Amino acid sequence: MIPIKNPEAIRRMREACTVAATILARLKEQVRPGITTYDLDQIGRDLIASFGARSAPYGYKHGSGRPYPAHTCLSVNEEVVHGIGSLKRILRDGDIISVDVTVEYNGYIGDNAVTVPVGAIAPRVAELLTVTEEALRLGIRQAAVGNRIGDISHAVQTYVEARGFSIVREMVGHGVGRTMHEEPQIPNFVDRKRNRTDEIRPGMTLAIEPMVNLGGHAVRTLSDGWTVVTADGTPSAHFEHTVLTTDAGPEILTIPPAA
Ligand code: MF3
Ligand code: CO
Ligand code: CO
């Protein structure tokens, strides 16, 4: 069953998502050549604390593995998602970095990510970023009441693959609410008949998050138990928003307040 949020839950989701988006906007401004991903994560930790929020990834466990040790997820170049800030990873001109901020605020969770260039990047890598961001936009557009979850998947996959990039299959988007990962799963590819996936109804809060590789779709996990990298070492991009479904259409919740 996909949770349907009541008005009070939606109000709190709005707040959590606004906080998550504001933190992400500030953190991504800190990306520059010479900074380490450890320092970025520490800035993220301080920003989260300054809003009275809590990092949802920090201490998060999956399976029997070790708890996630960082406050934000920072994934450079061939790292797809769940990269752990490190003093050894110094950003250089030409890199890209996915900055993923997930916070709990007043009992609800907002989840969002962007991939940003570090200095000047190669044209095909720049295209990877614009295509992944546009795929997210097209996916969000399909998050309309009466559509199915598979319509989101189909829109993302079709657009990305037509441009010669590949979709990561091992991780998917998800419902989000009191917990970081709720039903439904939102794959970025069609893995079963679209008309067998769940119908979208008003009051769902969905984290839509295409992960797109420049090379092949295969990924593997590093020995730290978390960092997912492309198998062929090519760069990967990731954009994410938390979206509320309404009768008036999808509404992106992870937007910072107008300045
Ligand atoms: N932000 C991630 C997502 O988009 C979740 C973080 S996974 C963790 O779903 F293990 F790092 F917590
Ligand atoms: Co995320
Ligand atoms: Co997510």
mmCIF file of N, CA and C in Angstrom, residues 105-236:
data_model
loop_
_atom_site.group_PDB
_atom_site.id
_atom_site.type_symbol
_atom_site.label_atom_id
_atom_site.label_comp_id
_atom_site.label_asym_id
_atom_site.label_seq_id
_atom_site.Cartn_x
_atom_site.Cartn_y
_atom_site.Cartn_z
ATOM 1 N N TYR A 105 12.820 16.473 9.515
ATOM 2 C CA TYR A 105 12.480 17.714 10.210
ATOM 3 C C TYR A 105 11.061 17.567 10.733
ATOM 4 N N ASN A 106 10.891 17.721 12.033
ATOM 5 C CA ASN A 106 9.561 17.547 12.648
ATOM 6 C C ASN A 106 8.902 16.220 12.260
ATOM 7 N N GLY A 107 9.725 15.174 12.160
ATOM 8 C CA GLY A 107 9.159 13.844 11.962
ATOM 9 C C GLY A 107 8.919 13.435 10.517
ATOM 10 N N TYR A 108 9.227 14.328 9.573
ATOM 11 C CA TYR A 108 9.058 13.981 8.153
ATOM 12 C C TYR A 108 10.348 14.234 7.388
ATOM 13 N N ILE A 109 10.458 13.574 6.237
ATOM 14 C CA ILE A 109 11.734 13.556 5.519
ATOM 15 C C ILE A 109 11.609 14.181 4.135
ATOM 16 N N GLY A 110 12.591 15.021 3.813
ATOM 17 C CA GLY A 110 12.732 15.581 2.473
ATOM 18 C C GLY A 110 14.017 15.045 1.861
ATOM 19 N N ASP A 111 13.975 14.726 0.571
ATOM 20 C CA ASP A 111 15.102 14.056 -0.094
ATOM 21 C C ASP A 111 15.325 14.749 -1.439
ATOM 22 N N ASN A 112 16.529 15.256 -1.660
ATOM 23 C CA ASN A 112 16.816 15.888 -2.967
ATOM 24 C C ASN A 112 18.303 15.881 -3.283
ATOM 25 N N ALA A 113 18.583 15.908 -4.594
ATOM 26 C CA ALA A 113 19.973 15.832 -5.045
ATOM 27 C C ALA A 113 20.146 16.589 -6.351
ATOM 28 N N VAL A 114 21.356 17.097 -6.528
ATOM 29 C CA VAL A 114 21.755 17.662 -7.824
ATOM 30 C C VAL A 114 23.169 17.184 -8.129
ATOM 31 N N THR A 115 23.505 17.165 -9.404
ATOM 32 C CA THR A 115 24.895 16.927 -9.784
ATOM 33 C C THR A 115 25.417 18.219 -10.394
ATOM 34 N N VAL A 116 26.555 18.671 -9.882
ATOM 35 C CA VAL A 116 27.107 19.952 -10.325
ATOM 36 C C VAL A 116 28.525 19.770 -10.876
ATOM 37 N N PRO A 117 28.873 20.625 -11.837
ATOM 38 C CA PRO A 117 30.236 20.581 -12.368
ATOM 39 C C PRO A 117 31.210 21.268 -11.418
ATOM 40 N N VAL A 118 32.453 20.819 -11.450
ATOM 41 C CA VAL A 118 33.539 21.489 -10.727
ATOM 42 C C VAL A 118 34.392 22.160 -11.801
ATOM 43 N N GLY A 119 34.308 23.473 -11.896
ATOM 44 C CA GLY A 119 35.040 24.164 -12.959
ATOM 45 C C GLY A 119 34.482 23.790 -14.322
ATOM 46 N N ALA A 120 35.387 23.651 -15.308
ATOM 47 C CA ALA A 120 34.979 23.373 -16.689
ATOM 48 C C ALA A 120 34.979 21.874 -16.939
ATOM 49 N N ILE A 121 33.885 21.352 -17.479
ATOM 50 C CA ILE A 121 33.787 19.908 -17.720
ATOM 51 C C ILE A 121 33.678 19.622 -19.216
ATOM 52 N N ALA A 122 33.974 18.375 -19.590
ATOM 53 C CA ALA A 122 33.945 17.962 -20.999
ATOM 54 C C ALA A 122 32.516 18.050 -21.540
ATOM 55 N N PRO A 123 32.373 18.356 -22.842
ATOM 56 C CA PRO A 123 31.032 18.550 -23.417
ATOM 57 C C PRO A 123 30.091 17.359 -23.212
ATOM 58 N N ARG A 124 30.602 16.139 -23.397
ATOM 59 C CA ARG A 124 29.704 14.984 -23.249
ATOM 60 C C ARG A 124 29.278 14.810 -21.784
ATOM 61 N N VAL A 125 30.125 15.208 -20.862
ATOM 62 C CA VAL A 125 29.769 15.133 -19.434
ATOM 63 C C VAL A 125 28.730 16.209 -19.111
ATOM 64 N N ALA A 126 28.900 17.383 -19.705
ATOM 65 C CA ALA A 126 27.896 18.438 -19.534
ATOM 66 C C ALA A 126 26.552 17.958 -20.062
ATOM 67 N N GLU A 127 26.578 17.246 -21.181
ATOM 68 C CA GLU A 127 25.346 16.707 -21.754
ATOM 69 C C GLU A 127 24.725 15.665 -20.811
ATOM 70 N N LEU A 128 25.595 14.861 -20.189
ATOM 71 C CA LEU A 128 25.102 13.878 -19.203
ATOM 72 C C LEU A 128 24.295 14.584 -18.108
ATOM 73 N N LEU A 129 24.796 15.715 -17.644
ATOM 74 C CA LEU A 129 24.091 16.441 -16.585
ATOM 75 C C LEU A 129 22.768 17.005 -17.088
ATOM 76 N N THR A 130 22.782 17.641 -18.253
ATOM 77 C CA THR A 130 21.530 18.253 -18.734
ATOM 78 C C THR A 130 20.494 17.184 -19.066
ATOM 79 N N VAL A 131 20.940 16.075 -19.617
ATOM 80 C CA VAL A 131 19.992 14.999 -19.959
ATOM 81 C C VAL A 131 19.396 14.387 -18.679
ATOM 82 N N THR A 132 20.211 14.192 -17.657
ATOM 83 C CA THR A 132 19.690 13.593 -16.421
ATOM 84 C C THR A 132 18.704 14.535 -15.735
ATOM 85 N N GLU A 133 19.023 15.828 -15.742
ATOM 86 C CA GLU A 133 18.111 16.795 -15.119
ATOM 87 C C GLU A 133 16.799 16.886 -15.897
ATOM 88 N N GLU A 134 16.915 16.862 -17.211
ATOM 89 C CA GLU A 134 15.699 16.906 -18.037
ATOM 90 C C GLU A 134 14.878 15.624 -17.853
ATOM 91 N N ALA A 135 15.562 14.489 -17.706
ATOM 92 C CA ALA A 135 14.849 13.228 -17.463
ATOM 93 C C ALA A 135 14.060 13.305 -16.162
ATOM 94 N N LEU A 136 14.643 13.919 -15.153
ATOM 95 C CA LEU A 136 13.911 14.102 -13.892
ATOM 96 C C LEU A 136 12.666 14.959 -14.138
ATOM 97 N N ARG A 137 12.821 16.040 -14.889
ATOM 98 C CA ARG A 137 11.693 16.930 -15.177
ATOM 99 C C ARG A 137 10.578 16.173 -15.905
ATOM 100 N N LEU A 138 10.973 15.367 -16.879
ATOM 101 C CA LEU A 138 9.976 14.600 -17.642
ATOM 102 C C LEU A 138 9.315 13.538 -16.764
ATOM 103 N N GLY A 139 10.089 12.935 -15.881
ATOM 104 C CA GLY A 139 9.529 11.952 -14.950
ATOM 105 C C GLY A 139 8.516 12.599 -14.023
ATOM 106 N N ILE A 140 8.892 13.766 -13.480
ATOM 107 C CA ILE A 140 7.986 14.484 -12.567
ATOM 108 C C ILE A 140 6.684 14.809 -13.281
ATOM 109 N N ARG A 141 6.772 15.217 -14.528
ATOM 110 C CA ARG A 141 5.575 15.584 -15.280
ATOM 111 C C ARG A 141 4.578 14.412 -15.368
ATOM 112 N N GLN A 142 5.121 13.194 -15.356
ATOM 113 C CA GLN A 142 4.256 12.005 -15.421
ATOM 114 C C GLN A 142 3.663 11.625 -14.067
ATOM 115 N N ALA A 143 4.084 12.311 -13.007
ATOM 116 C CA ALA A 143 3.564 11.985 -11.667
ATOM 117 C C ALA A 143 2.195 12.646 -11.485
ATOM 118 N N ALA A 144 1.298 12.339 -12.391
ATOM 119 C CA ALA A 144 -0.029 12.957 -12.443
ATOM 120 C C ALA A 144 -1.061 11.948 -11.960
ATOM 121 N N VAL A 145 -2.042 12.448 -11.226
ATOM 122 C CA VAL A 145 -3.113 11.586 -10.717
ATOM 123 C C VAL A 145 -3.794 10.885 -11.887
ATOM 124 N N GLY A 146 -3.955 9.574 -11.761
ATOM 125 C CA GLY A 146 -4.551 8.775 -12.841
ATOM 126 C C GLY A 146 -3.513 8.065 -13.680
ATOM 127 N N ASN A 147 -2.276 8.605 -13.703
ATOM 128 C CA ASN A 147 -1.174 7.872 -14.337
ATOM 129 C C ASN A 147 -0.740 6.730 -13.426
ATOM 130 N N ARG A 148 0.240 5.959 -13.902
ATOM 131 C CA ARG A 148 0.812 4.895 -13.084
ATOM 132 C C ARG A 148 2.283 5.193 -12.839
ATOM 133 N N ILE A 149 2.819 4.575 -11.772
ATOM 134 C CA ILE A 149 4.240 4.758 -11.445
ATOM 135 C C ILE A 149 5.095 4.411 -12.669
ATOM 136 N N GLY A 150 4.692 3.389 -13.408
ATOM 137 C CA GLY A 150 5.455 2.982 -14.585
ATOM 138 C C GLY A 150 5.525 4.051 -15.663
ATOM 139 N N ASP A 151 4.603 5.001 -15.644
ATOM 140 C CA ASP A 151 4.668 6.097 -16.614
ATOM 141 C C ASP A 151 5.858 7.011 -16.326
ATOM 142 N N ILE A 152 6.173 7.170 -15.045
ATOM 143 C CA ILE A 152 7.368 7.936 -14.665
ATOM 144 C C ILE A 152 8.604 7.201 -15.191
ATOM 145 N N SER A 153 8.666 5.926 -14.898
ATOM 146 C CA SER A 153 9.814 5.097 -15.320
ATOM 147 C C SER A 153 10.007 5.173 -16.831
ATOM 148 N N HIS A 154 8.905 5.024 -17.551
ATOM 149 C CA HIS A 154 8.968 4.997 -19.007
ATOM 150 C C HIS A 154 9.475 6.321 -19.573
ATOM 151 N N ALA A 155 8.997 7.430 -19.026
ATOM 152 C CA ALA A 155 9.404 8.752 -19.526
ATOM 153 C C ALA A 155 10.902 8.963 -19.321
ATOM 154 N N VAL A 156 11.392 8.580 -18.162
ATOM 155 C CA VAL A 156 12.811 8.764 -17.857
ATOM 156 C C VAL A 156 13.660 7.894 -18.789
ATOM 157 N N GLN A 157 13.318 6.627 -18.872
ATOM 158 C CA GLN A 157 14.120 5.681 -19.651
ATOM 159 C C GLN A 157 14.171 6.052 -21.130
ATOM 160 N N THR A 158 13.019 6.373 -21.689
ATOM 161 C CA THR A 158 12.941 6.665 -23.117
ATOM 162 C C THR A 158 13.837 7.845 -23.479
ATOM 163 N N TYR A 159 13.737 8.901 -22.677
ATOM 164 C CA TYR A 159 14.498 10.119 -22.964
ATOM 165 C C TYR A 159 15.998 9.867 -22.843
ATOM 166 N N VAL A 160 16.392 9.199 -21.757
ATOM 167 C CA VAL A 160 17.822 8.989 -21.489
ATOM 168 C C VAL A 160 18.448 8.089 -22.554
ATOM 169 N N GLU A 161 17.777 6.991 -22.863
ATOM 170 C CA GLU A 161 18.366 6.024 -23.791
ATOM 171 C C GLU A 161 18.404 6.570 -25.219
ATOM 172 N N ALA A 162 17.448 7.415 -25.574
ATOM 173 C CA ALA A 162 17.470 8.024 -26.912
ATOM 174 C C ALA A 162 18.695 8.914 -27.090
ATOM 175 N N ARG A 163 19.262 9.391 -25.986
ATOM 176 C CA ARG A 163 20.436 10.252 -26.068
ATOM 177 C C ARG A 163 21.743 9.495 -25.848
ATOM 178 N N GLY A 164 21.649 8.166 -25.810
ATOM 179 C CA GLY A 164 22.861 7.338 -25.783
ATOM 180 C C GLY A 164 23.466 7.140 -24.407
ATOM 181 N N PHE A 165 22.718 7.509 -23.367
ATOM 182 C CA PHE A 165 23.198 7.256 -22.002
ATOM 183 C C PHE A 165 22.466 6.041 -21.439
ATOM 184 N N SER A 166 22.909 5.550 -20.280
ATOM 185 C CA SER A 166 22.254 4.360 -19.732
ATOM 186 C C SER A 166 21.750 4.587 -18.312
ATOM 187 N N ILE A 167 20.707 3.842 -18.002
ATOM 188 C CA ILE A 167 19.981 3.968 -16.739
ATOM 189 C C ILE A 167 20.503 2.946 -15.735
ATOM 190 N N VAL A 168 20.793 3.420 -14.524
ATOM 191 C CA VAL A 168 21.171 2.511 -13.439
ATOM 192 C C VAL A 168 19.923 1.769 -12.964
ATOM 193 N N ARG A 169 20.049 0.467 -12.765
ATOM 194 C CA ARG A 169 18.880 -0.357 -12.420
ATOM 195 C C ARG A 169 18.862 -0.810 -10.969
ATOM 196 N N GLU A 170 20.024 -0.772 -10.331
ATOM 197 C CA GLU A 170 20.112 -1.346 -8.974
ATOM 198 C C GLU A 170 19.476 -0.463 -7.912
ATOM 199 N N MET A 171 19.441 0.845 -8.139
ATOM 200 C CA MET A 171 18.786 1.737 -7.189
ATOM 201 C C MET A 171 17.631 2.433 -7.892
ATOM 202 N N VAL A 172 16.595 2.756 -7.112
ATOM 203 C CA VAL A 172 15.364 3.304 -7.680
ATOM 204 C C VAL A 172 14.869 4.460 -6.824
ATOM 205 N N GLY A 173 13.976 5.272 -7.385
ATOM 206 C CA GLY A 173 13.272 6.255 -6.578
ATOM 207 C C GLY A 173 12.282 5.550 -5.661
ATOM 208 N N HIS A 174 11.579 6.354 -4.846
ATOM 209 C CA HIS A 174 10.834 5.745 -3.737
ATOM 210 C C HIS A 174 9.840 6.728 -3.152
ATOM 211 N N GLY A 175 8.820 6.187 -2.487
ATOM 212 C CA GLY A 175 7.997 7.019 -1.626
ATOM 213 C C GLY A 175 8.832 7.505 -0.454
ATOM 214 N N VAL A 176 8.429 8.658 0.103
ATOM 215 C CA VAL A 176 9.172 9.220 1.240
ATOM 216 C C VAL A 176 8.156 9.896 2.160
ATOM 217 N N GLY A 177 8.398 9.817 3.447
ATOM 218 C CA GLY A 177 7.446 10.384 4.409
ATOM 219 C C GLY A 177 8.060 10.399 5.791
ATOM 220 N N ARG A 178 7.452 9.640 6.710
ATOM 221 C CA ARG A 178 8.042 9.528 8.048
ATOM 222 C C ARG A 178 9.351 8.766 7.984
ATOM 223 N N THR A 179 9.464 7.872 7.001
ATOM 224 C CA THR A 179 10.722 7.165 6.783
ATOM 225 C C THR A 179 11.260 7.528 5.401
ATOM 226 N N MET A 180 12.578 7.310 5.246
ATOM 227 C CA MET A 180 13.266 7.734 4.016
ATOM 228 C C MET A 180 12.790 6.927 2.816
ATOM 229 N N HIS A 181 12.552 5.642 3.017
ATOM 230 C CA HIS A 181 12.177 4.789 1.881
ATOM 231 C C HIS A 181 10.861 4.087 2.177
ATOM 232 N N GLU A 182 9.820 4.529 1.517
ATOM 233 C CA GLU A 182 8.490 3.921 1.637
ATOM 234 C C GLU A 182 8.100 3.341 0.275
ATOM 235 N N GLU A 183 6.971 2.661 0.270
ATOM 236 C CA GLU A 183 6.389 2.273 -1.017
ATOM 237 C C GLU A 183 5.922 3.537 -1.733
ATOM 238 N N PRO A 184 5.919 3.583 -3.042
ATOM 239 C CA PRO A 184 6.319 2.525 -3.962
ATOM 240 C C PRO A 184 7.791 2.656 -4.337
ATOM 241 N N GLN A 185 8.356 1.625 -4.937
ATOM 242 C CA GLN A 185 9.621 1.789 -5.649
ATOM 243 C C GLN A 185 9.320 2.485 -6.973
ATOM 244 N N ILE A 186 10.236 3.362 -7.378
ATOM 245 C CA ILE A 186 10.055 4.088 -8.643
ATOM 246 C C ILE A 186 11.283 3.853 -9.524
ATOM 247 N N PRO A 187 11.290 2.754 -10.268
ATOM 248 C CA PRO A 187 12.439 2.480 -11.136
ATOM 249 C C PRO A 187 12.545 3.545 -12.231
ATOM 250 N N ASN A 188 13.747 3.733 -12.724
ATOM 251 C CA ASN A 188 13.961 4.653 -13.837
ATOM 252 C C ASN A 188 13.979 3.924 -15.172
ATOM 253 N N PHE A 189 13.464 2.703 -15.145
ATOM 254 C CA PHE A 189 13.333 1.883 -16.350
ATOM 255 C C PHE A 189 12.074 1.061 -16.161
ATOM 256 N N VAL A 190 11.534 0.546 -17.257
ATOM 257 C CA VAL A 190 10.305 -0.234 -17.184
ATOM 258 C C VAL A 190 10.684 -1.700 -17.004
ATOM 259 N N ASP A 191 10.327 -2.278 -15.847
ATOM 260 C CA ASP A 191 10.712 -3.665 -15.580
ATOM 261 C C ASP A 191 9.504 -4.593 -15.529
ATOM 262 N N ARG A 192 8.317 -4.025 -15.639
ATOM 263 C CA ARG A 192 7.131 -4.861 -15.787
ATOM 264 C C ARG A 192 6.087 -4.030 -16.512
ATOM 265 N N LYS A 193 5.005 -4.662 -16.869
ATOM 266 C CA LYS A 193 3.989 -3.940 -17.640
ATOM 267 C C LYS A 193 3.586 -2.663 -16.901
ATOM 268 N N ARG A 194 3.614 -1.559 -17.651
ATOM 269 C CA ARG A 194 3.303 -0.278 -17.033
ATOM 270 C C ARG A 194 1.927 -0.284 -16.381
ATOM 271 N N ASN A 195 0.965 -0.998 -17.005
ATOM 272 C CA ASN A 195 -0.399 -0.973 -16.469
ATOM 273 C C ASN A 195 -0.571 -1.915 -15.274
ATOM 274 N N ARG A 196 0.532 -2.570 -14.871
ATOM 275 C CA ARG A 196 0.468 -3.372 -13.629
ATOM 276 C C ARG A 196 1.103 -2.629 -12.466
ATOM 277 N N THR A 197 1.705 -1.477 -12.726
ATOM 278 C CA THR A 197 2.290 -0.708 -11.620
ATOM 279 C C THR A 197 1.180 0.098 -10.940
ATOM 280 N N ASP A 198 1.486 0.613 -9.751
ATOM 281 C CA ASP A 198 0.449 1.288 -8.956
ATOM 282 C C ASP A 198 -0.042 2.559 -9.623
ATOM 283 N N GLU A 199 -1.339 2.806 -9.423
ATOM 284 C CA GLU A 199 -1.926 4.042 -9.933
ATOM 285 C C GLU A 199 -1.570 5.200 -8.994
ATOM 286 N N ILE A 200 -1.315 6.354 -9.572
ATOM 287 C CA ILE A 200 -0.978 7.538 -8.783
ATOM 288 C C ILE A 200 -2.266 8.206 -8.306
ATOM 289 N N ARG A 201 -2.329 8.446 -7.010
ATOM 290 C CA ARG A 201 -3.499 9.093 -6.392
ATOM 291 C C ARG A 201 -3.042 10.367 -5.684
ATOM 292 N N PRO A 202 -3.964 11.259 -5.367
ATOM 293 C CA PRO A 202 -3.576 12.489 -4.660
ATOM 294 C C PRO A 202 -3.009 12.174 -3.271
ATOM 295 N N GLY A 203 -2.008 12.957 -2.850
ATOM 296 C CA GLY A 203 -1.473 12.825 -1.494
ATOM 297 C C GLY A 203 -0.314 11.870 -1.355
ATOM 298 N N MET A 204 0.262 11.435 -2.478
ATOM 299 C CA MET A 204 1.489 10.642 -2.399
ATOM 300 C C MET A 204 2.691 11.593 -2.404
ATOM 301 N N THR A 205 3.730 11.239 -1.658
ATOM 302 C CA THR A 205 4.978 12.008 -1.731
ATOM 303 C C THR A 205 6.070 11.072 -2.236
ATOM 304 N N LEU A 206 6.606 11.427 -3.390
ATOM 305 C CA LEU A 206 7.474 10.535 -4.158
ATOM 306 C C LEU A 206 8.839 11.181 -4.385
ATOM 307 N N ALA A 207 9.906 10.441 -4.093
ATOM 308 C CA ALA A 207 11.255 10.885 -4.445
ATOM 309 C C ALA A 207 11.604 10.259 -5.793
ATOM 310 N N ILE A 208 11.699 11.113 -6.794
ATOM 311 C CA ILE A 208 12.015 10.665 -8.153
ATOM 312 C C ILE A 208 13.476 11.001 -8.399
ATOM 313 N N GLU A 209 14.262 10.022 -8.839
ATOM 314 C CA GLU A 209 15.711 10.243 -8.869
ATOM 315 C C GLU A 209 16.437 9.420 -9.929
ATOM 316 N N PRO A 210 16.438 9.885 -11.172
ATOM 317 C CA PRO A 210 17.216 9.182 -12.189
ATOM 318 C C PRO A 210 18.709 9.186 -11.875
ATOM 319 N N MET A 211 19.323 8.029 -12.065
ATOM 320 C CA MET A 211 20.785 7.873 -11.989
ATOM 321 C C MET A 211 21.219 7.393 -13.369
ATOM 322 N N VAL A 212 22.074 8.171 -14.028
ATOM 323 C CA VAL A 212 22.357 7.957 -15.444
ATOM 324 C C VAL A 212 23.868 7.877 -15.664
ATOM 325 N N ASN A 213 24.292 6.844 -16.396
ATOM 326 C CA ASN A 213 25.719 6.652 -16.670
ATOM 327 C C ASN A 213 26.074 7.074 -18.090
ATOM 328 N N LEU A 214 27.284 7.613 -18.236
ATOM 329 C CA LEU A 214 27.761 7.974 -19.574
ATOM 330 C C LEU A 214 28.075 6.718 -20.378
ATOM 331 N N GLY A 215 28.586 5.684 -19.716
ATOM 332 C CA GLY A 215 28.911 4.423 -20.386
ATOM 333 C C GLY A 215 27.825 3.379 -20.158
ATOM 334 N N GLY A 216 28.254 2.174 -19.754
ATOM 335 C CA GLY A 216 27.293 1.086 -19.549
ATOM 336 C C GLY A 216 26.497 1.247 -18.265
ATOM 337 N N HIS A 217 25.417 0.462 -18.155
ATOM 338 C CA HIS A 217 24.532 0.625 -16.990
ATOM 339 C C HIS A 217 25.048 -0.065 -15.741
ATOM 340 N N ALA A 218 26.040 -0.983 -15.886
ATOM 341 C CA ALA A 218 26.438 -1.815 -14.744
ATOM 342 C C ALA A 218 27.127 -1.005 -13.651
ATOM 343 N N VAL A 219 26.861 -1.382 -12.416
ATOM 344 C CA VAL A 219 27.475 -0.728 -11.260
ATOM 345 C C VAL A 219 27.986 -1.797 -10.295
ATOM 346 N N ARG A 220 28.847 -1.378 -9.380
ATOM 347 C CA ARG A 220 29.261 -2.266 -8.282
ATOM 348 C C ARG A 220 29.433 -1.416 -7.031
ATOM 349 N N THR A 221 29.508 -2.097 -5.880
ATOM 350 C CA THR A 221 29.654 -1.387 -4.603
ATOM 351 C C THR A 221 31.074 -1.570 -4.090
ATOM 352 N N LEU A 222 31.697 -0.472 -3.647
ATOM 353 C CA LEU A 222 33.066 -0.539 -3.128
ATOM 354 C C LEU A 222 33.095 -1.272 -1.788
ATOM 355 N N SER A 223 34.321 -1.586 -1.337
ATOM 356 C CA SER A 223 34.486 -2.376 -0.105
ATOM 357 C C SER A 223 34.069 -1.594 1.142
ATOM 358 N N ASP A 224 33.803 -0.275 1.002
ATOM 359 C CA ASP A 224 33.272 0.454 2.168
ATOM 360 C C ASP A 224 31.822 0.059 2.447
ATOM 361 N N GLY A 225 31.258 -0.755 1.562
ATOM 362 C CA GLY A 225 29.896 -1.244 1.764
ATOM 363 C C GLY A 225 28.809 -0.287 1.299
ATOM 364 N N TRP A 226 29.187 0.899 0.836
ATOM 365 C CA TRP A 226 28.197 1.912 0.467
ATOM 366 C C TRP A 226 28.380 2.481 -0.935
ATOM 367 N N THR A 227 29.593 2.957 -1.220
ATOM 368 C CA THR A 227 29.780 3.740 -2.441
ATOM 369 C C THR A 227 29.498 2.893 -3.669
ATOM 370 N N VAL A 228 28.530 3.340 -4.463
ATOM 371 C CA VAL A 228 28.191 2.647 -5.705
ATOM 372 C C VAL A 228 28.926 3.349 -6.843
ATOM 373 N N VAL A 229 29.668 2.579 -7.653
ATOM 374 C CA VAL A 229 30.422 3.155 -8.771
ATOM 375 C C VAL A 229 30.028 2.450 -10.066
ATOM 376 N N THR A 230 30.281 3.129 -11.179
ATOM 377 C CA THR A 230 30.032 2.475 -12.461
ATOM 378 C C THR A 230 31.081 1.381 -12.668
ATOM 379 N N ALA A 231 30.660 0.274 -13.270
ATOM 380 C CA ALA A 231 31.584 -0.845 -13.477
ATOM 381 C C ALA A 231 32.685 -0.459 -14.454
ATOM 382 N N ASP A 232 32.367 0.397 -15.433
ATOM 383 C CA ASP A 232 33.356 0.752 -16.459
ATOM 384 C C ASP A 232 34.112 2.039 -16.139
ATOM 385 N N GLY A 233 33.835 2.635 -14.980
ATOM 386 C CA GLY A 233 34.580 3.823 -14.559
ATOM 387 C C GLY A 233 34.144 5.119 -15.214
ATOM 388 N N THR A 234 33.099 5.077 -16.042
ATOM 389 C CA THR A 234 32.638 6.308 -16.687
ATOM 390 C C THR A 234 31.801 7.135 -15.701
ATOM 391 N N PRO A 235 31.679 8.447 -15.949
ATOM 392 C CA PRO A 235 30.933 9.303 -15.022
ATOM 393 C C PRO A 235 29.439 8.968 -14.969
ATOM 394 N N SER A 236 28.844 9.331 -13.834
ATOM 395 C CA SER A 236 27.421 9.096 -13.608
ATOM 396 C C SER A 236 26.801 10.346 -12.998
#
